[in-house]
Amino acid sequence: MPAERFVRALREAGWATLVVAGLSFPIIAYRAEPDFNNLLALQPRWPLFWQFCAAAFLLRFLLAFWSGDETKAKAPREKNWPKLPWLGPLALVFLTIYPLAVVALLGPQAALKWVDTYGVQILIYVLLGWGLNITVGLAGLLDLGYAAFYAVGAYAYALLAPATGLGFWALLPVCGLLAAFWGFCIGFPILRLRGDYLAIVTLAFAEIVRIVLINWDVVTHGEAGLFGFPGLNFFGLPFIPGPRGFAAHFGLPFQGIQKQIFLYYLVLVLALLANLVSLRLRRLPLGRAWEALREDEIACRALGLDTRNIKLTAFALGAFFAGIAGCLFALRQGFVSPSAFTFSESALILAIVVLGGGGSQLGVAVAAVFLVGASELLRELTFLKSVFGENFDPAQYRMLLVGLAMVAMMNFRPRGLVSTRAPTIKLGATS
Amino acid sequence: MNWLDDPILRVDHLTMRFGGLLAVNDVSFAAGRGDITALIGPNGAGKTTLFNCLTGFYQPTAGRIAFSSEKLDAEKIETLTRSARKHDGETFLLERMADHEIVRKARLARTFQNIRLFQGMSALENLMIAQDEALSRAAGLSFIGLLGLPSWRRAEQAAVDRAVAWLDRIGLKKRADDPAGSLPYGDQRRLEIARAMCTKPALLCLDEPAAGLNAAESHGLAELLRGIRDQGETSILLIEHDMSVVMRISDHVVVLDYGQKIADGSPREVREDPAVIAAYLGVEEQEEAVEEAVLSGGGA
Ligand SMILES: Nc1ncnc2c1ncn2[C@@H]1O[C@H](COP(=O)(O)OP(=O)(O)OP(=O)(O)O)[C@@H](O)[C@H]1O
Ligand SMILES: [Mg+2]
């Protein structure tokens, strides 16, 4: 038996190595670099290539050898999470005290990063994930261009705030509505498309938006982007030092972090509101129609549902959330440029939804914390420089993390972190 | 002879062509109000295609489909045909209407040859989606529903009651919260019929509801359909291969073969029609089974 197993492992390792060699030949064996004349020169890197092949062979061989005779695919056994009714309230309490606790523990200077990057940024992604969850998770319309609506929201704020003089309270819904309007517009031409075709068109739409933002110089200032627009204020009190600022009004010492803490709570409240709306909509005819559309469009039509309206509302509401998130993004950065709204942004948000297990609010939130939080944590791993050399930038490997998370998910929870679907109405509860 | 005196549906010269294939070829028939009308014919005869034309899933190549849940008046149909309108509020020309309009306005509901339930959603949810019309109105563009106003809650409760009544009737009340896809096959068939009934149709179109059911289950199904007819609010148009079911419950039988109507009449007349016997005998693999079914159906 061991001999047979050895041969089989050898064979599998051979195949795996061939695949790795084929894939890495064009990217690893040669590196294209511009020389002095700005022409591309090919730099051979054969040792690296052989290292890759050897690593693939060895790993695959060990894996095949030790995993025994299980050549047949096992049906993945997904265990349901235990029901944890206290999880929601606990998370809420944690989120509420989080920024204050961090400031108390680390002091206002060191806490800035924890409130801003790990707090505000992740919450914005949670909001984006919940928005896209409506289009993709509930209605089942694969949208690869979600960042376009995010961009519309951000640019709407950056352009309208100086032009109209309105504050962000007034502009927040405007940003959402503008993005929803675009969601509606993109919804129309693709009503008849399904699946892959729909995904491709949304992808193209997002590229169009980005390219318009780059090239419409007079309005958007191209790649340079927009900055210097009015920032956040506390019900009319700006976050500035001096007698007219927020700190002076409340008799507090001025600290830069006050603005971030206010933004944190603003995003938190909006995200919770979005969550509440999503959860309630799911129990209304509209939300049920979205899920029915995902399950079977033809059956929907046979029951008299107007699938056109269902698709349009799913696109528009998902886009509305993205517009709000875009506005918050502009407030957080104080600067918007097209480079923030590339395809990888759409892909990241989609990854959050897929990893979370389409249709589940909690799963999406956890996935956002994991994917965004972990990729930020990568930046912190500066000690890796001592291993891989000074030129190593761990943040560059962000997407690798997304990929690893996806592979792990396919193996262990192929339908996402939270894959069980709770019925929107239960007989036990109503009768 | 309800289908001549008081039809609910009248199909005139309906033709559906797919490229070179005439799936439905110049078919005319009527279905009586309060009747169970059976549409039978060998495989590939064009029965499902005819259904798809009736329910707006296909745009027929030619022909007219007139429908009225109140009273089908020949003169009104003519007036409507000459105008460009789809309906006059009472009489509907289905070939001019979109699928969801046919369900909502004309009140026609259908099931599918291969069951199309919302598999991942619970049995109760399936029946709630079918009542979308009333619920959407009560939810007022979702705003009233989001606020949870009493008018919405009342409407929701009414919908749940209706759904539960149907679940009870088909014996699935215990499994109301289970995903529809996890139910046994026979239960899924009945749930699909209940779901269609929740749209409050005037005409219920069933595409082979007894397919894949065992003898006891098809007996139960026949009782269910008879019960629906006897309530008097819904007429039934039924495609069926199971002759024992057809002969037992139908008031009127229309036979299609190669897209054309070859017989039309009471079950007794159709059973003795030489053209029908020839059509069925022509299909070799079905030959004996059908002959037997026809004969035993006659005894029942
Ligand atoms: N969308 C379509 N495109 C092309 N041909 C079609 C289409 N739908 C049906 N047909 C053809 O039309 C003919 C009638 O098909 P239909 O499904 O209506 O038969 P049927 O009477 O329902 O048969 P069965 O008893 O097997 O369900 C068949 O030859 C079929 O191949
Ligand atoms: Mg058929």
mmCIF file of N, CA and C in Angstrom, chain B residues 256-295:
data_model
loop_
_atom_site.group_PDB
_atom_site.id
_atom_site.type_symbol
_atom_site.label_atom_id
_atom_site.label_comp_id
_atom_site.label_asym_id
_atom_site.label_seq_id
_atom_site.Cartn_x
_atom_site.Cartn_y
_atom_site.Cartn_z
ATOM 1 N N LEU B 256 -54.808 17.510 -28.469
ATOM 2 C CA LEU B 256 -53.865 18.061 -29.437
ATOM 3 C C LEU B 256 -52.971 16.946 -29.949
ATOM 4 N N ASP B 257 -52.580 17.063 -31.214
ATOM 5 C CA ASP B 257 -51.578 16.159 -31.755
ATOM 6 C C ASP B 257 -50.813 16.910 -32.833
ATOM 7 N N TYR B 258 -49.490 16.881 -32.758
ATOM 8 C CA TYR B 258 -48.661 17.640 -33.695
ATOM 9 C C TYR B 258 -49.141 19.082 -33.832
ATOM 10 N N GLY B 259 -49.487 19.675 -32.722
ATOM 11 C CA GLY B 259 -49.840 21.092 -32.745
ATOM 12 C C GLY B 259 -51.252 21.385 -33.192
ATOM 13 N N GLN B 260 -51.983 20.359 -33.622
ATOM 14 C CA GLN B 260 -53.334 20.625 -34.098
ATOM 15 C C GLN B 260 -54.362 19.998 -33.177
ATOM 16 N N LYS B 261 -55.537 20.626 -33.130
ATOM 17 C CA LYS B 261 -56.602 20.041 -32.328
ATOM 18 C C LYS B 261 -57.232 18.907 -33.122
ATOM 19 N N ILE B 262 -57.317 17.723 -32.505
ATOM 20 C CA ILE B 262 -57.914 16.605 -33.242
ATOM 21 C C ILE B 262 -59.237 16.179 -32.640
ATOM 22 N N ALA B 263 -59.534 16.611 -31.436
ATOM 23 C CA ALA B 263 -60.833 16.259 -30.855
ATOM 24 C C ALA B 263 -61.154 17.239 -29.755
ATOM 25 N N ASP B 264 -62.433 17.354 -29.443
ATOM 26 C CA ASP B 264 -62.890 18.348 -28.478
ATOM 27 C C ASP B 264 -64.285 17.927 -28.056
ATOM 28 N N GLY B 265 -64.495 17.683 -26.755
ATOM 29 C CA GLY B 265 -65.834 17.279 -26.346
ATOM 30 C C GLY B 265 -65.831 16.744 -24.930
ATOM 31 N N SER B 266 -66.909 16.072 -24.568
ATOM 32 C CA SER B 266 -66.979 15.493 -23.234
ATOM 33 C C SER B 266 -66.022 14.305 -23.177
ATOM 34 N N PRO B 267 -65.604 13.897 -21.981
ATOM 35 C CA PRO B 267 -64.665 12.771 -21.867
ATOM 36 C C PRO B 267 -65.165 11.546 -22.618
ATOM 37 N N ARG B 268 -66.458 11.283 -22.531
ATOM 38 C CA ARG B 268 -66.999 10.099 -23.190
ATOM 39 C C ARG B 268 -66.822 10.173 -24.707
ATOM 40 N N GLU B 269 -67.156 11.344 -25.288
ATOM 41 C CA GLU B 269 -67.029 11.510 -26.739
ATOM 42 C C GLU B 269 -65.578 11.336 -27.180
ATOM 43 N N VAL B 270 -64.683 11.986 -26.420
ATOM 44 C CA VAL B 270 -63.285 11.967 -26.816
ATOM 45 C C VAL B 270 -62.715 10.564 -26.741
ATOM 46 N N ARG B 271 -63.134 9.842 -25.714
ATOM 47 C CA ARG B 271 -62.606 8.503 -25.522
ATOM 48 C C ARG B 271 -62.938 7.598 -26.702
ATOM 49 N N GLU B 272 -64.085 7.870 -27.305
ATOM 50 C CA GLU B 272 -64.498 6.996 -28.399
ATOM 51 C C GLU B 272 -64.094 7.519 -29.771
ATOM 52 N N ASP B 273 -63.475 8.680 -29.764
ATOM 53 C CA ASP B 273 -63.116 9.309 -31.039
ATOM 54 C C ASP B 273 -62.003 8.516 -31.725
ATOM 55 N N PRO B 274 -62.234 8.055 -32.955
ATOM 56 C CA PRO B 274 -61.200 7.254 -33.629
ATOM 57 C C PRO B 274 -59.901 8.021 -33.842
ATOM 58 N N ALA B 275 -59.995 9.319 -34.077
ATOM 59 C CA ALA B 275 -58.771 10.106 -34.308
ATOM 60 C C ALA B 275 -57.890 10.105 -33.066
ATOM 61 N N VAL B 276 -58.527 10.181 -31.893
ATOM 62 C CA VAL B 276 -57.762 10.200 -30.642
ATOM 63 C C VAL B 276 -57.082 8.860 -30.428
ATOM 64 N N ILE B 277 -57.842 7.809 -30.640
ATOM 65 C CA ILE B 277 -57.274 6.474 -30.450
ATOM 66 C C ILE B 277 -56.098 6.282 -31.391
ATOM 67 N N ALA B 278 -56.255 6.723 -32.643
ATOM 68 C CA ALA B 278 -55.168 6.584 -33.615
ATOM 69 C C ALA B 278 -53.949 7.379 -33.178
ATOM 70 N N ALA B 279 -54.179 8.588 -32.695
ATOM 71 C CA ALA B 279 -53.060 9.436 -32.284
ATOM 72 C C ALA B 279 -52.285 8.773 -31.165
ATOM 73 N N TYR B 280 -53.007 8.237 -30.204
ATOM 74 C CA TYR B 280 -52.317 7.608 -29.081
ATOM 75 C C TYR B 280 -51.678 6.298 -29.485
ATOM 76 N N LEU B 281 -52.351 5.554 -30.356
ATOM 77 C CA LEU B 281 -51.770 4.281 -30.774
ATOM 78 C C LEU B 281 -50.521 4.518 -31.606
ATOM 79 N N GLY B 282 -50.462 5.676 -32.247
ATOM 80 C CA GLY B 282 -49.306 5.986 -33.077
ATOM 81 C C GLY B 282 -48.036 6.133 -32.242
ATOM 82 N N VAL B 283 -48.201 6.488 -30.986
ATOM 83 C CA VAL B 283 -47.036 6.639 -30.113
ATOM 84 C C VAL B 283 -46.769 5.299 -29.472
ATOM 85 N N GLU B 284 -45.742 4.613 -29.984
ATOM 86 C CA GLU B 284 -45.621 3.203 -29.646
ATOM 87 C C GLU B 284 -45.445 2.916 -28.168
ATOM 88 N N GLU B 285 -44.502 3.649 -27.551
ATOM 89 C CA GLU B 285 -44.174 3.268 -26.182
ATOM 90 C C GLU B 285 -45.359 3.512 -25.245
ATOM 91 N N GLN B 286 -46.269 4.382 -25.640
ATOM 92 C CA GLN B 286 -47.377 4.695 -24.753
ATOM 93 C C GLN B 286 -48.572 3.811 -25.022
ATOM 94 N N GLU B 287 -48.516 3.189 -26.181
ATOM 95 C CA GLU B 287 -49.642 2.439 -26.713
ATOM 96 C C GLU B 287 -50.477 1.717 -25.661
ATOM 97 N N GLU B 288 -49.823 0.718 -25.036
ATOM 98 C CA GLU B 288 -50.621 -0.134 -24.169
ATOM 99 C C GLU B 288 -51.085 0.613 -22.931
ATOM 100 N N ALA B 289 -50.153 1.312 -22.355
ATOM 101 C CA ALA B 289 -50.471 2.018 -21.113
ATOM 102 C C ALA B 289 -51.687 2.916 -21.296
ATOM 103 N N VAL B 290 -51.674 3.658 -22.395
ATOM 104 C CA VAL B 290 -52.753 4.611 -22.594
ATOM 105 C C VAL B 290 -54.074 3.889 -22.867
ATOM 106 N N GLU B 291 -53.983 2.851 -23.693
ATOM 107 C CA GLU B 291 -55.201 2.121 -24.018
ATOM 108 C C GLU B 291 -55.851 1.599 -22.742
ATOM 109 N N GLU B 292 -54.972 1.046 -21.904
ATOM 110 C CA GLU B 292 -55.454 0.500 -20.651
ATOM 111 C C GLU B 292 -56.091 1.585 -19.803
ATOM 112 N N ALA B 293 -55.356 2.694 -19.730
ATOM 113 C CA ALA B 293 -55.841 3.791 -18.897
ATOM 114 C C ALA B 293 -57.189 4.287 -19.399
ATOM 115 N N VAL B 294 -57.313 4.392 -20.728
ATOM 116 C CA VAL B 294 -58.565 4.877 -21.300
ATOM 117 C C VAL B 294 -59.703 3.929 -20.938
ATOM 118 N N LEU B 295 -59.410 2.627 -21.059
ATOM 119 C CA LEU B 295 -60.473 1.659 -20.788
ATOM 120 C C LEU B 295 -60.863 1.649 -19.310
#
